[in-house]
CSV table of C-alpha atoms in Angstrom, one decimal:
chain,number,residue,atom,x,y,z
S,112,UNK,CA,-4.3,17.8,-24.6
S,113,UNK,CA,-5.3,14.2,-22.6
S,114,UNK,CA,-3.3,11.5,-22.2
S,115,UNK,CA,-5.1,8.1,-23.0
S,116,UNK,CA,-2.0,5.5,-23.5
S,117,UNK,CA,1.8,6.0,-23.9
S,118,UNK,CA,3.5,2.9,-25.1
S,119,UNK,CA,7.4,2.3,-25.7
S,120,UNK,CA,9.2,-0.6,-26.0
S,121,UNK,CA,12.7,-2.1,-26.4
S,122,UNK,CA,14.0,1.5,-24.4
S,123,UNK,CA,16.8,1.3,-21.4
S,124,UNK,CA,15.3,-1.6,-19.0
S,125,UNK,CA,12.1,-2.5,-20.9
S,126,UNK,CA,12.8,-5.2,-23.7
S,127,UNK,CA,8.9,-5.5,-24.7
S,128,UNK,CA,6.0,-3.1,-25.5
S,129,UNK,CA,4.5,-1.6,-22.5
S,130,UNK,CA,1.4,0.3,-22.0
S,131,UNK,CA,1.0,3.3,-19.5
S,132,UNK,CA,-3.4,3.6,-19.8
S,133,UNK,CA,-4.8,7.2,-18.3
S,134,UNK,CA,-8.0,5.8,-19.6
S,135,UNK,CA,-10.5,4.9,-16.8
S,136,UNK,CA,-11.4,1.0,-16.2
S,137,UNK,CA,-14.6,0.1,-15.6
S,138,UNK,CA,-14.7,-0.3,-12.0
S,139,UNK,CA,-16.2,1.4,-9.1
S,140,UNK,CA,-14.2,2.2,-5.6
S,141,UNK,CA,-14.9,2.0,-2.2
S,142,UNK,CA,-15.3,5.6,-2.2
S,143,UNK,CA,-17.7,6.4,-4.8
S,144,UNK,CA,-16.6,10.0,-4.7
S,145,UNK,CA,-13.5,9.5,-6.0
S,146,UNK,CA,-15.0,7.7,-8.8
S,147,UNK,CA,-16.0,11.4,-10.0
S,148,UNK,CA,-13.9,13.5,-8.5
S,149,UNK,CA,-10.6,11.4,-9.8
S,150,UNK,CA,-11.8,11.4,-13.1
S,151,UNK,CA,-12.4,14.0,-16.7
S,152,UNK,CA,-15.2,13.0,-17.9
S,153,UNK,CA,-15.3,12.2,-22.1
S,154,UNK,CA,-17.6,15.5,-23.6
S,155,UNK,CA,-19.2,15.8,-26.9
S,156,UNK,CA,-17.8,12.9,-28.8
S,157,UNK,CA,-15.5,11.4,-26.3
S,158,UNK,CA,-16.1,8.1,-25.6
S,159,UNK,CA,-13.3,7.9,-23.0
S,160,UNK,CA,-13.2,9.4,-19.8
S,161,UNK,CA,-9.4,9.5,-18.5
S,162,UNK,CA,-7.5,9.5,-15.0
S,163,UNK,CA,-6.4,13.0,-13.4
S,164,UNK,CA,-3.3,10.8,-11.6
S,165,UNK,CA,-1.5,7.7,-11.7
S,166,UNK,CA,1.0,6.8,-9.0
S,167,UNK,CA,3.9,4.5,-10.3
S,168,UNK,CA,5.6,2.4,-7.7
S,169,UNK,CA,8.5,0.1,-8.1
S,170,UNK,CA,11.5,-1.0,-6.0
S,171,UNK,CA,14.6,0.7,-6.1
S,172,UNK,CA,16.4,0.5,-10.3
S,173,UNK,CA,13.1,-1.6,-10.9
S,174,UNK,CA,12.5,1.2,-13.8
S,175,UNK,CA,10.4,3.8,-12.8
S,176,UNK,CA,12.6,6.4,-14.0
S,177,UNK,CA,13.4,4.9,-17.2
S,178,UNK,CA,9.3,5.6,-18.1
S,179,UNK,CA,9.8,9.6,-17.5
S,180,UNK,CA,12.6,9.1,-19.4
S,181,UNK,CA,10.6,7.6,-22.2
S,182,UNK,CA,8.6,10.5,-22.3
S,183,UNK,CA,11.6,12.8,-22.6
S,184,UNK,CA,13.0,10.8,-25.6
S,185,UNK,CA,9.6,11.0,-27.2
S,186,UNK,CA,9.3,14.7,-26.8
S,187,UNK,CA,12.9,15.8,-27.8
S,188,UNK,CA,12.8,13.5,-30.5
S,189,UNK,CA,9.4,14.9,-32.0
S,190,UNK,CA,11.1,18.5,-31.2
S,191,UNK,CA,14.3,18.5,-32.5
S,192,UNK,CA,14.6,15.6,-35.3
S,193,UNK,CA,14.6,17.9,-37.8
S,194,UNK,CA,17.5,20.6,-36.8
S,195,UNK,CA,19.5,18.0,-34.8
S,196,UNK,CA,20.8,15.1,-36.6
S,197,UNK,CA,22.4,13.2,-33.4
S,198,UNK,CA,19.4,13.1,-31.6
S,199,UNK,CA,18.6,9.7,-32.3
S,200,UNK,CA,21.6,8.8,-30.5
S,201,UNK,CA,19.2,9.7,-27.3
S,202,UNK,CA,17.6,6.0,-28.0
S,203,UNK,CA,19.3,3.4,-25.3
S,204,UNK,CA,18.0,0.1,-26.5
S,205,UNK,CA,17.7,-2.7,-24.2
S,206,UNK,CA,20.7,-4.3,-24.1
S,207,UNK,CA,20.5,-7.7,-21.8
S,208,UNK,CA,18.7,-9.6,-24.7
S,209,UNK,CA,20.2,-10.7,-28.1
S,210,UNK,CA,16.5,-10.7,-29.9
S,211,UNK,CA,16.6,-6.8,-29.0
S,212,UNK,CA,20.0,-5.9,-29.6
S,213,UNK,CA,19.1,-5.2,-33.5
S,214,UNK,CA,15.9,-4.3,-33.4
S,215,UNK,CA,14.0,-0.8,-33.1
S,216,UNK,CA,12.6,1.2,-30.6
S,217,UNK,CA,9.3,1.8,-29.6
S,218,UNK,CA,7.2,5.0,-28.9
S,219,UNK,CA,3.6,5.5,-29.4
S,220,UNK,CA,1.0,7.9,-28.3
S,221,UNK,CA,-2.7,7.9,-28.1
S,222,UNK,CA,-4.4,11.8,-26.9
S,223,UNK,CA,-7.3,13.9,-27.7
S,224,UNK,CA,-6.5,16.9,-29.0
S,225,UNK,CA,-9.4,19.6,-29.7
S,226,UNK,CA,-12.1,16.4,-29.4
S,227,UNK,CA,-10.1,14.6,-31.9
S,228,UNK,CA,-8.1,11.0,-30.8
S,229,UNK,CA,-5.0,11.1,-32.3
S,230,UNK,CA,-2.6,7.6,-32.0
S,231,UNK,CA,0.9,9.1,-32.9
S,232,UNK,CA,4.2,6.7,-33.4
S,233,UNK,CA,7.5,5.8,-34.7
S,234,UNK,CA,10.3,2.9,-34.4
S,235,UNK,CA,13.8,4.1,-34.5
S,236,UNK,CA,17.3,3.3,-34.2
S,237,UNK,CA,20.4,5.5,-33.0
S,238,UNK,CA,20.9,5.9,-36.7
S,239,UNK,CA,17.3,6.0,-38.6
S,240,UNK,CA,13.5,6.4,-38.4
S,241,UNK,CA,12.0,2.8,-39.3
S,242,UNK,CA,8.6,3.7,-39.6
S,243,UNK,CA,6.2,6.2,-38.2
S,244,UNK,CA,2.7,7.0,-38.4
S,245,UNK,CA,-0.4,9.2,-37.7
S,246,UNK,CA,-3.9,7.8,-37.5
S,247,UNK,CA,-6.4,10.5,-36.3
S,248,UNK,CA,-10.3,9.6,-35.7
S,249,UNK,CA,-12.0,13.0,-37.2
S,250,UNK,CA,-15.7,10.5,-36.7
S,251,UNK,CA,-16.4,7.3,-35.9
S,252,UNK,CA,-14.0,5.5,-37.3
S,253,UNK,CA,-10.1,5.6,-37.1
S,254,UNK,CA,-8.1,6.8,-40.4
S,255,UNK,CA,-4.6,6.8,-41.0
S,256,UNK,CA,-3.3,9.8,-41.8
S,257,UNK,CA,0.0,8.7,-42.7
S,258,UNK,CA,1.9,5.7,-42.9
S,259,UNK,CA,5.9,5.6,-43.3
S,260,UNK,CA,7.9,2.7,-43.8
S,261,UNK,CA,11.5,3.8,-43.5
S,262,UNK,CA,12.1,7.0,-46.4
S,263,UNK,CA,9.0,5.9,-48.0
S,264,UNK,CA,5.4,6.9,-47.0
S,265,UNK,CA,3.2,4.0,-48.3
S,266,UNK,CA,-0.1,5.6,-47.6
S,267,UNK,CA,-1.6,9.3,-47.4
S,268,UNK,CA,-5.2,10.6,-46.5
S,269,UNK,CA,-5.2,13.7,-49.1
S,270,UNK,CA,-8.6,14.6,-47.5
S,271,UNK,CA,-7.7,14.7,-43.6
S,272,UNK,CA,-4.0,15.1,-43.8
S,273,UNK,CA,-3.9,17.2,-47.2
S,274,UNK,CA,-0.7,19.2,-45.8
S,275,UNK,CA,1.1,15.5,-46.4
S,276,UNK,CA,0.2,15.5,-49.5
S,277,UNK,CA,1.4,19.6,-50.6
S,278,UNK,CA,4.9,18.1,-48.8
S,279,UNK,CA,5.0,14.6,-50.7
S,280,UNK,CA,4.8,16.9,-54.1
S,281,UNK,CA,7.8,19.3,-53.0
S,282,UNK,CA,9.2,16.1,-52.3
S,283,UNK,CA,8.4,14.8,-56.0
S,284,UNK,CA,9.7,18.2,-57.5
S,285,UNK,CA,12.7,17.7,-56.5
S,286,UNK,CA,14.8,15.8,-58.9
S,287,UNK,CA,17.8,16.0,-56.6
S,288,UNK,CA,19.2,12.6,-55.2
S,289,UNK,CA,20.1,14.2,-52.0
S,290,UNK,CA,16.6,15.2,-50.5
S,291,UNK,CA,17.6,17.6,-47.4
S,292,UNK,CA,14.0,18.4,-47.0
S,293,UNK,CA,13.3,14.4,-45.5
S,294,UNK,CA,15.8,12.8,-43.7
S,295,UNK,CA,16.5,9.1,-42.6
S,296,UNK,CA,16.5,10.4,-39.3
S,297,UNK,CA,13.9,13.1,-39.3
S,298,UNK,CA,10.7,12.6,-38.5
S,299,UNK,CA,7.9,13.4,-41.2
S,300,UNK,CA,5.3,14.8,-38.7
S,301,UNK,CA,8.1,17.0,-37.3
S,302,UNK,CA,9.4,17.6,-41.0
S,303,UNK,CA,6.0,18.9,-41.8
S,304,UNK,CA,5.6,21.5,-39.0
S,305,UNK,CA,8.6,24.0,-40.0
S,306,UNK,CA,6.9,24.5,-43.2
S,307,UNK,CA,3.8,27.1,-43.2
S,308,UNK,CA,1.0,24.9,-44.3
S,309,UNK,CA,2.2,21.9,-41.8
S,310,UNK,CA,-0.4,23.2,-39.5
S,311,UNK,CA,-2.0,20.4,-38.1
S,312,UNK,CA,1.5,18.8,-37.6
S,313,UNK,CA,2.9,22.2,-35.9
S,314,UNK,CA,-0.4,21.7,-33.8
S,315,UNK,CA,0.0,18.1,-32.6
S,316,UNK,CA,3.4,18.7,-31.8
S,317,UNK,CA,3.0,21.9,-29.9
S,318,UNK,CA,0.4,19.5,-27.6
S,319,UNK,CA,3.7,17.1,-27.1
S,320,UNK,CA,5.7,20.1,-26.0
S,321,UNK,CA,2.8,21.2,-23.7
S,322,UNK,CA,4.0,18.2,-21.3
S,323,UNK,CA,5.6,19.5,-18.1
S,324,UNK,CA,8.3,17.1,-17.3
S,325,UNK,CA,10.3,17.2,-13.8
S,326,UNK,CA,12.9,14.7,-13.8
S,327,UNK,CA,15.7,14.8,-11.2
S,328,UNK,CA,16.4,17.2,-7.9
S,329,UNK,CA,18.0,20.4,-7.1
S,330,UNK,CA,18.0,21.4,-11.5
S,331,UNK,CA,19.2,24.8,-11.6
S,332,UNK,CA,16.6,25.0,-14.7
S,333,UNK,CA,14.1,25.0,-12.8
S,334,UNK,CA,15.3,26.9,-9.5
S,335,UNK,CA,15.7,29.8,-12.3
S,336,UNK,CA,12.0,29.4,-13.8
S,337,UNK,CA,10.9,29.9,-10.5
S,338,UNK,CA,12.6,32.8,-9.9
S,339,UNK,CA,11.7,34.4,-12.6
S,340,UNK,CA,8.3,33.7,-12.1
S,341,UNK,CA,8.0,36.2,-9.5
S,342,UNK,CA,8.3,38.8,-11.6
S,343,UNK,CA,4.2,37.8,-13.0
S,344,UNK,CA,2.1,39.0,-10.0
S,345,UNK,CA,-0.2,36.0,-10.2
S,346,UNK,CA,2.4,33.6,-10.1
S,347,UNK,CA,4.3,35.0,-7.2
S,348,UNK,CA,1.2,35.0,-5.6
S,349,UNK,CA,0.6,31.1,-6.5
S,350,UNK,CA,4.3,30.2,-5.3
S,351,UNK,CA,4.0,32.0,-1.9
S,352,UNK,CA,0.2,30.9,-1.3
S,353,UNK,CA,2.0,27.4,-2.3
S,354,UNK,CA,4.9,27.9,0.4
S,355,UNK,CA,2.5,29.1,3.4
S,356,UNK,CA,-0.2,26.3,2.4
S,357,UNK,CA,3.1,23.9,2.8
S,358,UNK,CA,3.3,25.2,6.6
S,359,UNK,CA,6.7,26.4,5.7
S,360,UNK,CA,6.5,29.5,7.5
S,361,UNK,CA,7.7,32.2,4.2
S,362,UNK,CA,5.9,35.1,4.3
S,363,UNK,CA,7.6,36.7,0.9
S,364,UNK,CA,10.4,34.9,-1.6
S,365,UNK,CA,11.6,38.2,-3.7
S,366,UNK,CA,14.4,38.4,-6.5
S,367,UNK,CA,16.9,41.4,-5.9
S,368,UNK,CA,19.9,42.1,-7.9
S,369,UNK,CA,23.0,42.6,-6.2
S,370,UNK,CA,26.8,42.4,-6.8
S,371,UNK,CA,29.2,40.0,-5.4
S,372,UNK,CA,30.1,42.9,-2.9
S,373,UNK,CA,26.7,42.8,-1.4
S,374,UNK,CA,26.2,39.5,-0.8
S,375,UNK,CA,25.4,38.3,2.9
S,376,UNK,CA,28.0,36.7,5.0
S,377,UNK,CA,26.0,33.5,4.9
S,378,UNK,CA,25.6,33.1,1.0
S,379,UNK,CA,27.2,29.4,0.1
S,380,UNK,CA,30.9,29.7,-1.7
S,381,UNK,CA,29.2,27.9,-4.8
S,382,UNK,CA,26.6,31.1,-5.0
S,383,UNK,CA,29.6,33.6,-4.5
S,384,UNK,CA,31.9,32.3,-7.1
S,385,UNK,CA,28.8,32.2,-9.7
S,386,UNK,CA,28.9,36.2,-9.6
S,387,UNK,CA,30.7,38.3,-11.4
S,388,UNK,CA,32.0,41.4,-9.6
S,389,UNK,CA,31.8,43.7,-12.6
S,390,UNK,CA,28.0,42.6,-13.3
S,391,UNK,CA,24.4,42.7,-10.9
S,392,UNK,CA,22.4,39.2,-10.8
S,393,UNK,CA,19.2,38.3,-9.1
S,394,UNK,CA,19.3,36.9,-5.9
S,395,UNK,CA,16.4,35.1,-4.4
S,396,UNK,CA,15.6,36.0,-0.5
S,397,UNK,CA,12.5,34.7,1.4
S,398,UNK,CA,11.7,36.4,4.5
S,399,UNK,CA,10.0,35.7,7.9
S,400,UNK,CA,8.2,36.7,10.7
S,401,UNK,CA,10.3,37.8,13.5
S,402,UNK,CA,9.1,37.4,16.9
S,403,UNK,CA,9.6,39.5,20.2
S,404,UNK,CA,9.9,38.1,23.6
S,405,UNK,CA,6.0,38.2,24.0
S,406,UNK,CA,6.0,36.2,20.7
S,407,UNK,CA,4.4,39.3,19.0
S,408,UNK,CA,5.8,40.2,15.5
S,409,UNK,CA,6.4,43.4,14.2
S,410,UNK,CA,9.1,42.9,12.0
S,411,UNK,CA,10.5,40.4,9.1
S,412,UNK,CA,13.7,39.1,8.7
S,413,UNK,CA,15.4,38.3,5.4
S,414,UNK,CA,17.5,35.6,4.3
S,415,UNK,CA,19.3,34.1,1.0
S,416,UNK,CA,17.0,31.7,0.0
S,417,UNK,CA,19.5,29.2,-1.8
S,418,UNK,CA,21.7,29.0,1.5
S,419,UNK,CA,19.2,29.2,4.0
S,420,UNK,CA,16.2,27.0,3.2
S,421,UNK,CA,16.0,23.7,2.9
S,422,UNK,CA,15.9,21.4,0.5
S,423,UNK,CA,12.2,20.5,0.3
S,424,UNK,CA,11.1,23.7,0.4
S,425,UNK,CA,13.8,24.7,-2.5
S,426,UNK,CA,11.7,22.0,-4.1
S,427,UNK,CA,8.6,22.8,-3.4
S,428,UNK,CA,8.9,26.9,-4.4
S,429,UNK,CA,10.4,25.4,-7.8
S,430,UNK,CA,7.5,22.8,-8.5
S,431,UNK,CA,5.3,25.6,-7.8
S,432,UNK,CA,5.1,27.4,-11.0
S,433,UNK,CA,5.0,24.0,-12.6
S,434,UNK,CA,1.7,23.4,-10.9
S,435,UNK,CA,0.2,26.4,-11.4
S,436,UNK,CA,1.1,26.6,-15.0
S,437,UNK,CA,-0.5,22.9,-15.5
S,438,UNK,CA,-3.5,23.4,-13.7
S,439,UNK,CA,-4.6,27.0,-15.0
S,440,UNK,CA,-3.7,25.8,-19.1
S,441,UNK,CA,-4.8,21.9,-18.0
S,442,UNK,CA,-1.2,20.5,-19.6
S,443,UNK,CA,-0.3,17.4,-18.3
S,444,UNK,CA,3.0,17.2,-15.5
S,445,UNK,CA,4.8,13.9,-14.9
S,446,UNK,CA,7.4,14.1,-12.1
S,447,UNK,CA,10.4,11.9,-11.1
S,448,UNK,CA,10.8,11.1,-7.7
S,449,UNK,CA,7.2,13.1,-6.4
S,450,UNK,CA,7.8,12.2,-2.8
S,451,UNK,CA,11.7,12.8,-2.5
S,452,UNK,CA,12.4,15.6,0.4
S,453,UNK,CA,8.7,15.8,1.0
S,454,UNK,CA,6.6,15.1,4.0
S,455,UNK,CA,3.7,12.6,3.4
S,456,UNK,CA,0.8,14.7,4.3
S,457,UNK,CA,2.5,17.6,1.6
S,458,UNK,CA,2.5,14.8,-0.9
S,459,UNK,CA,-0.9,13.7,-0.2
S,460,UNK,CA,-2.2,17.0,-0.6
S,461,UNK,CA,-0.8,17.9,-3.9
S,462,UNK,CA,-1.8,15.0,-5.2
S,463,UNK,CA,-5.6,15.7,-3.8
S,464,UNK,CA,-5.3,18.9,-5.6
S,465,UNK,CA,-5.0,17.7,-8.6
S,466,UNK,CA,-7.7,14.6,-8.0
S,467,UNK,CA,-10.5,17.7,-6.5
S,468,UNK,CA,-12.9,19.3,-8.4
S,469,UNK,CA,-11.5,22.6,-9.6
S,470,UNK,CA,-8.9,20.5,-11.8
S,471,UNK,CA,-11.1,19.4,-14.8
S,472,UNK,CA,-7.9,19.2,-17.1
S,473,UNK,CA,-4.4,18.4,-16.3
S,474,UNK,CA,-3.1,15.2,-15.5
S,475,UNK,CA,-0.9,13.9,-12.9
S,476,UNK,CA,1.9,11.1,-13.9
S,477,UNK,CA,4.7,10.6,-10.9
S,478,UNK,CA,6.9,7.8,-9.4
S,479,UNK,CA,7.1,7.3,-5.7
S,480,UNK,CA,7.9,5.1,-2.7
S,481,UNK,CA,5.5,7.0,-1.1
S,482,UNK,CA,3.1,4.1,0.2
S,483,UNK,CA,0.5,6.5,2.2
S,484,UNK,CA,-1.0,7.4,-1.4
S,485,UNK,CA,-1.9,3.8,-1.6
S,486,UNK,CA,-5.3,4.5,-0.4
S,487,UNK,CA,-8.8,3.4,-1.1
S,488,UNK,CA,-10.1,6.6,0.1
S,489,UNK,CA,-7.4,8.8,-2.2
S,490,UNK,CA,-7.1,6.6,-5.8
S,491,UNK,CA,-9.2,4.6,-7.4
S,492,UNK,CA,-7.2,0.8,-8.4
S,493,UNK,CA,-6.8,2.3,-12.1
S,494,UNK,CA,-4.5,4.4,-10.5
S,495,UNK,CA,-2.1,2.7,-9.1
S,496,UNK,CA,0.7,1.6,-11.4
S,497,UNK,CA,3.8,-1.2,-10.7
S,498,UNK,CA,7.5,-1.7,-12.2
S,499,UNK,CA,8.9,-4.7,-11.7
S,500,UNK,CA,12.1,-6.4,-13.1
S,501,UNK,CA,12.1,-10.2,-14.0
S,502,UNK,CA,14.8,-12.3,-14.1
S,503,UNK,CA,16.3,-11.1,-16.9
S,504,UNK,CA,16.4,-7.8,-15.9
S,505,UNK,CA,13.7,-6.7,-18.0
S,506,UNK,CA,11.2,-4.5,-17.2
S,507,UNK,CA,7.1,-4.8,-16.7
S,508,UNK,CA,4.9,-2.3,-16.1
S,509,UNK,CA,1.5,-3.6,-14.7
S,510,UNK,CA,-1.5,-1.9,-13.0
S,511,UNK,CA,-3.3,-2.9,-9.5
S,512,UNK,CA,-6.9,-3.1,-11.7
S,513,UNK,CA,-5.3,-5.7,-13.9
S,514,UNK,CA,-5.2,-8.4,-10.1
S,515,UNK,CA,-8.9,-10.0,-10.1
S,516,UNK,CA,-10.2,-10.4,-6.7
S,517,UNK,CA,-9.3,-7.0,-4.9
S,518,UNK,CA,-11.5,-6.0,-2.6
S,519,UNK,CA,-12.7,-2.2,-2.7
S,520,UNK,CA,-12.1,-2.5,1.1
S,521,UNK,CA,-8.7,-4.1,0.7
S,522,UNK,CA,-5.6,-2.0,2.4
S,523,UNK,CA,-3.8,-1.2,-0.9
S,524,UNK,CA,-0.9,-0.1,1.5
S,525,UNK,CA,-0.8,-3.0,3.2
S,526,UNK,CA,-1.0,-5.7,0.6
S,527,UNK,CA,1.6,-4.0,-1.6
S,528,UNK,CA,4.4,-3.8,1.6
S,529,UNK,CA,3.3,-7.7,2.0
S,530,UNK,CA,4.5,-8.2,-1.7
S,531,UNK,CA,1.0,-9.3,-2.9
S,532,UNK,CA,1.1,-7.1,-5.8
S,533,UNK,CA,5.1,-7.4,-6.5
S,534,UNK,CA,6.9,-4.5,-7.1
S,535,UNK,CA,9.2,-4.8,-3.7
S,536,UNK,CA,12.6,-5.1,-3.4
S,537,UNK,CA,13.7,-8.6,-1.9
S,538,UNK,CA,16.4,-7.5,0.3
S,539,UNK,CA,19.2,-9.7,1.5
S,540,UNK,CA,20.7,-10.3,5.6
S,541,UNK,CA,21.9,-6.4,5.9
S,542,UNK,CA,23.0,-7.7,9.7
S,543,UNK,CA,25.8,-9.7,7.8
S,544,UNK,CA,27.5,-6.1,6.8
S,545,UNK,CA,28.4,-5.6,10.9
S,546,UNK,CA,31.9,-7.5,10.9
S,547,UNK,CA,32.0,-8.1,14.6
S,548,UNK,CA,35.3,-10.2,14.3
S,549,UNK,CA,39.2,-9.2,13.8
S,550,UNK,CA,39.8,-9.8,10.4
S,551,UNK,CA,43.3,-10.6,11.4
């Protein structure tokens, strides 16, 4: 699956439509190399080529977040609509207008999918499913596939989405007036997957699910999938090679079961009291080098990882996996807070990795304060994404290649801290909060 466009609207800070584009502009960069290397290049009947990366920056509550969390809704909704009927209660409208406050929200997709372009969508409430549709392009010209408007689909292609048409006719069999099979707050697409000849739908929706999504620090989630992880020899081998390119000095991480009687004296309380004394569970240990007083080693030392390490490389050993599995399947990752607990030049280098030539798949999507990456030499100005609240307190999502009048040898860095592209905070007299004066 490639990402070309996600668009939501009316969803926690952003009031209007807003359009996050993978698809490359036509521009060319300082660097000419990363004109190539930064890129996936359309095949057979592409006519798109799309962006490995795109860097989202924003001042602090400006909304970056909310746009990973856009992504979530979209996903769980598509997933789980059908088996959970209080999943639409996910949807946080935006709530500092009154021409929003009654409307629907808005989530669209446009993604290739097997050299097919699919444009995938639906408005909702906390309570319904407004409308949805599917519109595929099979050849040269866009079809829809589907087209609901509220319970009632008011057009079908029989010929390109003829598993539609097999569900509309169960539908039409069914002379009950309580239709469980199609709910007001079930999806159709999502409706249409549980049932053996949905397969297309299953398909399409099985490309959703194949977004990696990281949002938020220090999830015991995915401290877990990483530990189980090492149990596959390639990926243990990916997550140390990961660990000693991050010059964090691991030689091993391995998962050991153990009782709450043979834990080390310097396990944290928190770890202790999560064991049961009756039952075994895995505990993670990395070990090191150990040095003798002519700095030769010939011995390790072991240690619990969870106490002992620290917090960026917790994170980086439970990214890991999450690389490795997006890279080697090319699924697309978006991550929350890339840069949080990492040094620059780690960042910088992940996010080459996935902008080099051996990545000719997955995409990178990530929000940062991180203003090394804004770089001539590292991303092109298609890149390079801002959030920025108005007034209002609305949010708008804009992209550097949208400003006419950069310069390819502009200091994207530079320019951005100076407020020429927006997207700063405006901070106030911080030397007022030192109360040098008796209040009595």
């Amino acid at each position: 699956m490639k990402i070309q466009e996600f668009s939501f609207g009316n969803f926690k800070s952003f009031k209007d439509i807003q359009t996050l584009n993978l698809s490359t502009a036509k521009i060319k960069s300082k660097n000419q190399e990363i004109d190539i290397k930064n890129v996936i290049a359309g095949r057979n009947n592409e006519d798109v080529s799309f962006l490995k990366s795109k860097a989202i920056y924003g001042a602090n509550a400006s909304g970056k977040s909310n746009i990973i969390k856009a992504f979530v809704t979209f996903i769980r909704i598509v997933k789980t609509s059908v088996k959970d009927e209080k999943i639409l209660h996910l949807v946080d409208s935006f709530r500092l207008s009154t021409e929003t406050e009654n409307q629907p929200s808005f989530f669209q997709i446009i993604f290739w999918y097997k050299n097919t372009k699919y444009r995938y969508g639906f408005e909702l409430d906390d309570e319904n499913i407004t409308a949805e549709w599917l519109y595929g392009k099979p050849k040269d010209r866009e079809l829809p596939f589907f087209i609901r408007d509220n319970q009632e689909i008011i057009e079908l292609d029989k010929t390109n989405y003829s598993e539609g048409d097999k569900l509309m006719t169960l539908l039409k069999d069914d002379e009950s007036d309580d239709n469980e099979i199609f709910r007001s707050n079930s999806l159709f697409l999502s409706t249409l997957a549980t049932f053996g000849f949905g397969k297309l739908s299953k398909q399409l929706i099985d490309s959703f699910s194949s977004m990696i999504i990281i949002s938020g620090l220090g999830h015991q989630g995915m401290y877990k999938f990483a530990g189980d992880a090492l149990s596959d020899d390639k990926k243990k081998k990916y997550i140390i090679d990961f660990l000693k390119y991050g010059d964090i000095g691991i030689e091993d991480v391995k998962a050991i079961e153990i009782s709450s009687d043979d834990l080390p004296d310097d396990i944290d309380d928190d770890i202790r009291k999560d064991f049961d004394n009756k039952k075994k569970r895995k505990l993670l240990v990395s070990t090191r080098k150990k040095y003798d007083k002519n700095l030769i080693s010939n011995d390790t030392e072991s240690f619990s990882f969870g106490t002992h390490e620290s917090e960026g490389t917790q994170k980086l050993f439970e990214l890991s996996p999450f690389i490795f599995e997006a890279l080697k399947n090319k699924r697309p990752i978006i991550i929350d807070e890339f840069d949080a607990r990492f040094h620059p030049l780690l960042t910088k280098k992940i996010l080459q990795l996935f902008n080099s030539d051996e990545n000719n798949g997955s995409q990178l999507i990530f929000t940062t304060h991180d203003t090394n990456l804004l770089s001539s030499d590292l991303l092109r100005r298609d890149q390079i994404e801002f959030v920025e609240k108005d007034k209002y307190g609305a949010s708008h999502l804009y992209s550097l290649v949208q400003f006419k009048g950069i310069r390819n040898t502009a200091s994207f860095e530079k320019d951005y801290i100076q407020g020429k592209y927006g997207a700063i905070p405006f901070l106030g007299d911080f030397s007022k909060l030192i109360n040098t004066e008796d209040d009595a």
